[in-house]
Structure formats: structure tokens, C-alpha cells
Steps between C-alpha positions, in 0.01 A plus 500: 500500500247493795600699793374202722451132478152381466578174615693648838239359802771564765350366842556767806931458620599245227790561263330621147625269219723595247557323182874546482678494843209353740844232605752792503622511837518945443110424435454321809739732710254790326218367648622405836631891525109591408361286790730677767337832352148372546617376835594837607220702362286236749706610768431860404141509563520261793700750646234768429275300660602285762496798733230681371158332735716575795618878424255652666492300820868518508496854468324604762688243760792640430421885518159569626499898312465364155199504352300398175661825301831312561398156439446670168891609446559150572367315299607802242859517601542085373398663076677851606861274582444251142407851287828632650677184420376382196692719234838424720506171500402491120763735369773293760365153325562686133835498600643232762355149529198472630635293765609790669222758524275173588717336762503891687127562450424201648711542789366843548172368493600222767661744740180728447286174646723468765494879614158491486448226764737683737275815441368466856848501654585884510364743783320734275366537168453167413227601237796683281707154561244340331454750219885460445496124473175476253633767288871295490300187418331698217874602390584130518201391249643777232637130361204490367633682166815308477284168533254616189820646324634177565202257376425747186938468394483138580186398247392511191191649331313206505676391821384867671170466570451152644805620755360804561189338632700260681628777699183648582339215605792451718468846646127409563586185677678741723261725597273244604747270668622803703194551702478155524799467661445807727187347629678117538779642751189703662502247771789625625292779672584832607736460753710121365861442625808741536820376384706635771814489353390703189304729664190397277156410571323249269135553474208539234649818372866451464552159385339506213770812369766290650354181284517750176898589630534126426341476190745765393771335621425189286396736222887654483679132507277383202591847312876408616520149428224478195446807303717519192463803233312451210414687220344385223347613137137555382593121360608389836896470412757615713624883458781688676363747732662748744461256772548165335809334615490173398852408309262244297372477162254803425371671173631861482242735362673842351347822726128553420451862402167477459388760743149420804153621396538757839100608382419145562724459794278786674194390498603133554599675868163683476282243457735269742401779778123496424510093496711558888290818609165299495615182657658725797148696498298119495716341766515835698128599465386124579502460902316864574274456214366155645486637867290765378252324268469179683536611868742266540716508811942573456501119572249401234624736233899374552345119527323544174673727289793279617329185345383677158864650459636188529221358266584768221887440538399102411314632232786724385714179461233349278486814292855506443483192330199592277681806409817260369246367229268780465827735400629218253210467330410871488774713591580667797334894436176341445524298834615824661212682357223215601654513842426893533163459369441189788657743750230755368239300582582372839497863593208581363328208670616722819281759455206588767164428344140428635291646804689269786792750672742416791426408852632885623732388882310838644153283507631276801569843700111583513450226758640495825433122561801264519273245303488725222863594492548168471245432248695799267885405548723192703562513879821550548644320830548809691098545424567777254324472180694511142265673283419399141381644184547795325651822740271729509785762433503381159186716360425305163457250716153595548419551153715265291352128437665201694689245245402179517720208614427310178640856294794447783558114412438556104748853516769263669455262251545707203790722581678169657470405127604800334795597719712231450449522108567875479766458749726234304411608176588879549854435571535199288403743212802738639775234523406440099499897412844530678655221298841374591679726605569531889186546708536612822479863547179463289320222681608725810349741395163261441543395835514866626186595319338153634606630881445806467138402396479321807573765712251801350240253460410442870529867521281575236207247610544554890396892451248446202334225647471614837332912385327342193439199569517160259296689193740734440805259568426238274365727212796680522738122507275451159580806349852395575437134308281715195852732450737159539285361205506805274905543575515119395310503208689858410781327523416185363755491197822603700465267771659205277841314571829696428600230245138535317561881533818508309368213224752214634164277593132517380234479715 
């Protein structure tokens, strides 16, 4: 028997078909509980990054001491809350319906959103009021585990991977609809309206955490009034588990002893962390990177990075789809693998070559003409001048070659392609190694490496980059991509469904 059906062309959020029970109102109750899963994981990264344009502009109105060193534990303390999280609300969902630990991460999350846009209320240290409610939002997205426990229990094998990639492509409509929505309710402006009564001012920076509050709000009734438990077989029939509480008709399976390949485990978690640790480095490393090879101005480099993240998150979608009938008709650890090598590539597009270096910001200092201040960086209105290029503090910037925008544009390109597949494939391979029995402490502790990626990446690139420059940075991402391959291919025959493992299904 074939672990997956080669006639399964599953279009993105549309029940899969099933030969036996595609009718059976516990089938279509199934799926309806999937599509409140995919709905929250949306509302998971649109809470991520709804907020995150504005951060830095709302930080320092608030509280005028912080600075870019705590801009940094902000956008950390969001992955430090979900690491935390994670692993509690997976062990609580092996246990109690997931209703529960859903329904109260949510509404942590929501109460997070709404701290956060009083942030500005209190006297003094605003800056730590805003570190509080980022890091509680972070908490609030620990759901993330329970959701992938919940999608992996609720699917079978050939079911897993086309719903897996659903869900991704879900969470990618989020983080591009998120900025999108911060810079729609831009218009509001600095100052907006204050609702007297509440106490609350409405403007560019709050109201879009108060629209992600609502979101959260409608996220909690669905989970109330729609999500059912479901757990189903590698066949797709209905099992007892721990939190199944239907009185209905359901297959009992006897207590699988079979015990978890925990070697196989590991380095799914390993090579989960690599996949997360060089998409926080990419999206981290992106905005300096352009400022200082292309002279472009804050402005520019938000305005265009803006335009190509939201270009690659598009392209993500697409991906996610092509990886639905790439992985049927080759697997999924040979998709994983092709993604690496893609990944490998974009970064090695990245590397400085040629005789053409950076426009150094130090040049424009030499001349004490306004014309050629002008000439070297934008006016600001106060007649100041912003300056561009590369900062002279940064040494290799004198000796390293420039990258070129089309090795910028062609970089993007690539890793926006092999993201997404490592990405949905790494943890679609996990939810088949850990078989059916319950999930969540183990996709919480996925979800903690993932986070805890995202929060030593930044780290890691913001002090490399800046002493070595992008040479050293992106060699060393590669060598990270060259060990991710040889772990994979070391691993190669234990990375395999638990059924396969234990001889129930060949592959």
C-alpha cells in the first residue's frame, strides 16, 4: 500500500476526498474543525505582523530613552513568549480538549493587543509596557503547537501533506496581509481621535493591535461554536483519543506500543531550527543590507523591501501549492532536500564579487557645500541631511565588493522559493515520524526550536554582519545550509512515517 495517493490534486483550503466517508457528516465536521485551525494560524502571523512597521515609531513616542538595542528585545521578546509557551500548551492539549488551551491562548493573545495599545498611558517606563505586551502576545501564539498537533491528529497520511501546506500558505497570507493592513489604517495619522470615555486614543499605531484584539475575539467564538475533536487513523477512520469526546460511532484502536524514533525526532527539530534561523537572518539582514549597498534612504529601503516581502509572501502561496504535487509525486525528504539546496544557492548568489564597492556615507562629509550634501543623502525638512551608503564605521566596507541589485532581486527570489518548501515539509515530515499518538508537547517543542531560531538569528547576523560584513555572514548562513544537507541525507532512512517504521504501511 502507497503511503500517499497519486491521484490526490487537493486545491489550496478544499476538503481532500476520501473514497469512503467524503458524505459522512464526522468527515465534513473533520474538515470544518481543520479550517478553524488554518484560520487561526492566519491570525497568528497577522498578529506578528500587524504591529511590526510601526514598532519602532511607536516606541520612541511613547518613551523617548529607548533605543535601537531595545527595539531589538522587542521584536525578540514576541519568539522568547511562544518558546516559553509552546511546550505548555502542547502537553495541556495532550490532555484536555483542545478547546480549552486554544480558547485561553487566544484570549491571552487578545488582551496582549489590547495592553499594548494602552502602552502610552502610564507615567513612566512605557518602553517595558511594551516589552510586556509583545512578549504576552508571543505567549498567546504558543497555539501554534496545539493547531499543528491538531491538523497532524485530525489527517491522514495522504491527507497530511496537502493540509499541512494549507496551513502554511495560510500563515503566509498573514504575514503579508498584516502589513497591509498596518499601512491601510495609516491614514489615521499620528495623533487620530481619543475615545474619551475609554481613555484610548485611536491612531496609526494602536488600532491596528486593537483590529488584531478583534480578530481574536472572532477567532475564540469559531473555536467555541465550530471546532469539534477529531482524531483519526493513518486510513483516515475515527480513533478514540485522550481528548475525543464525541459519544458517536468511532473505531477503537488497542494502545500502540510501538515506541517514536527520538534519533529522528532530534534532528527533525535540528533541521526545523536551521530552516527558521536563516529566514530570521534573511528577513533581519534585508533592510540594512539594502541601505548599505544601494544608498538607499530609511524611506526607500522600508518602501521597497516592503514591496519585495510582500512579493515573496505571494510567491510563498504559489510554492505551497507546487510543493502539494511535487511531495506526492516524489516524497516529501526529497522536496525538503531540493529546498535546502535552492536555499543554498540564493545565498550564495549574496556573495560580494567584482571591482564595484559601496558608496562609503563619510564621502559626502569632504564637502562643505549644501549642494553636495544634497547630492550624497535626502534633505530632510529641518535642512539636515540623512546620509546614505555604507557607514564608514563599518571597515570592510572599504574593502568588500558592493552586491548588485540584480544578486538582491535573484537572492529574494530563490530563498522566497525555498523557504516555504523546507518550511512545510520539515514539520510535515515530523507529524508522520510521531505517528498517532498525541502530539502536542512534541510539536511544542518544534515550535520552541522554530522561535527560538527566530530570536538568536537576528542576534547572530546583527553582530556578524555589522564587524564582518556580508562575506563572512552569508558564507557562514551556507555553511549552515551545507551541514542541514549532510544531517538530511545522514538521516535519510529514519526520517520515514511511524506506520512505515514499524511495517504497518509500505512506502
Amino acid at each position: 500500500m502507497s503511503l500517499i495517493d497519486p491521484d490526490d490534486t487537493t486545491p489550496l483550503l478544499r476538503d481532500d476526498a476520501s473514497s469512503d466517508d467524503s458524505q459522512d457528516e464526522d468527515y465534513k465536521s473533520r474538515w470544518r474543525s481543520i479550517r478553524v485551525m488554518y484560520f487561526t494560524m492566519f491570525l497568528s502571523s497577522v498578529g506578528f505582523t500587524i504591529v511590526i512597521t510601526s514598532l519602532w515609531p511607536y516606541l520612541q513616542k511613547v518613551d523617548g530613552s529607548a533605543d535601537a538595542s531595545f527595539l531589538g528585545w522587542m521584536v525578540a521578546a514576541y519568539s522568547l513568549g511562544q518558546m516559553v509557551a509552546s511546550p505548555l500548551f502542547g502537553l495541556w492539549s495532550n490532555h484536555r480538549p483542545r478547546r480549552e488551551s486554544l480558547v485561553c491562548s487566544i484570549f491571552i493573545n487578545l488582551a496582549a493587543n489590547i495592553y499594548y495599545a494602552y502602552a502610552y498611558l502610564p507615567k513612566t517606563n512605557n518602553k517595558y509596557h511594551m516589552l510586556m505586551s509583545r512578549a504576552f502576545v508571543g505567549f498567546g501564539a504558543g497555539n501554534v503547537a496545539v493547531v499543528r498537533s491538531y491538523v497532524a491528529g485530525a489527517t491522514s497520511l495522504k491527507e497530511r501533506t496537502g493540509a499541512m501546506a494549507n496551513m502554511s500558505a495560510c500563515q503566509a497570507l498573514g504575514f503579508i496581509l498584516g502589513p497591509a493592513l498596518q499601512a491601510c489604517l495609516s491614514f489615521i495619522g499620528e495623533n487620530g481621535v481619543t475615545v474619551k470615555f475609554l481613555d484610548l486614543q485611536l491612531n496609526m499605531y494602536t488600532t491596528p493591535a486593537l483590529l488584531a484584539a478583534a480578530f481574536g475575539l472572532v477567532n475564540i467564538l469559531l473555536v467555541l461554536l465550530v471546532l469539534k475533536e477529531h482524531c483519526v487513523n493513518e486510513d483516515g477512520k475515527h480513533i478514540r483519543s485522550i481528548n475525543y469526546t464525541s459519544e458517536e460511532r468511532v473505531d477503537v484502536l488497542d494502545e500502540c506500543v510501538e515506541t517514536i524514533d527520538q534519533v529522528a525526532v532530534l534532528t527533525s527539530n535540528v533541521l526545523f531550527f536551521i530552516v527558521m534561523f536563516i529566514f530570521a537572518v534573511f528577513e533581519t539582514i534585508a533592510t540594512p543590507l539594502s541601505m548599505d549597498m544601494f544608498a538607499w534612504t530609511r524611506k526607500e529601503a522600508v518602501l521597497y523591501n516592503g514591496i519585495i516581502m510582500v512579493g515573496i509572501g505571494f510567491q510563498s502561496i504559489l510554492v505551497f501549492l507546487v510543493v502539494k504535487a511535487a511531495a506526492l509525486k516524489f516524497g516529501d525528504r526529497p522536496v525538503l532536500l531540493a529546498g535546502f539546496f535552492i536555499i543554498f544557492c540564493g545565498f550564495i548568489i549574496l556573495l560580494p564579487w567584482g571591482n564595484h564597492f559601496p558608496k562609503i556615507q563619510w564621502a559626502a562629509l569632504k564637502n562643505n557645500s549644501l549642494a553636495s550634501h544634497v547630492s550624497e543623502g535626502t534633505l530632510f525638512s529641518n535642512g539636515t541631511v540623512e546620509p546614505t551608503g555604507c557607514p564608514y564605521e563599518q571597515t570592510w566596507c572599504q574593502y568588500t565588493p558592493a552586491i548588485y541589485l540584480a544578486q538582491y532581486i535573484s537572492s529574494d527570489f530563490l530563498i522566497g522559493v525555498g523557504y516555504p518548501a523546507c518550511n512545510v515539509m520539515s514539520y510535515t515530515l515530523y507529524s508522520k515520524i510521531l505517528g498517532p499518538k498525541p502530539q502536542g508537547v512534541y510539536m511544542g517543542w518544534l515550535t520552541a526550536s522554530g522561535s527560538g531560531a527566530r530570536t538568536l538569528g537576528p542576534v547572530f547576523v546583527s553582530h556578524i554582519y555589522t564587524l564582518l560584513g556580508p562575506r563572512w555572514a552569508f558564507s557562514l548562513i551556507c555553511g549552515m545550509v551545507v551541514v542541514a544537507v549532510i544531517l538530511l541525507i545522514s538521516a535519510y532512512h529514519r526520517l520515514i512515517a511511524f506506520s512505515v517504521r514499524h511495517g504497518r504501511i509500505v512506502e
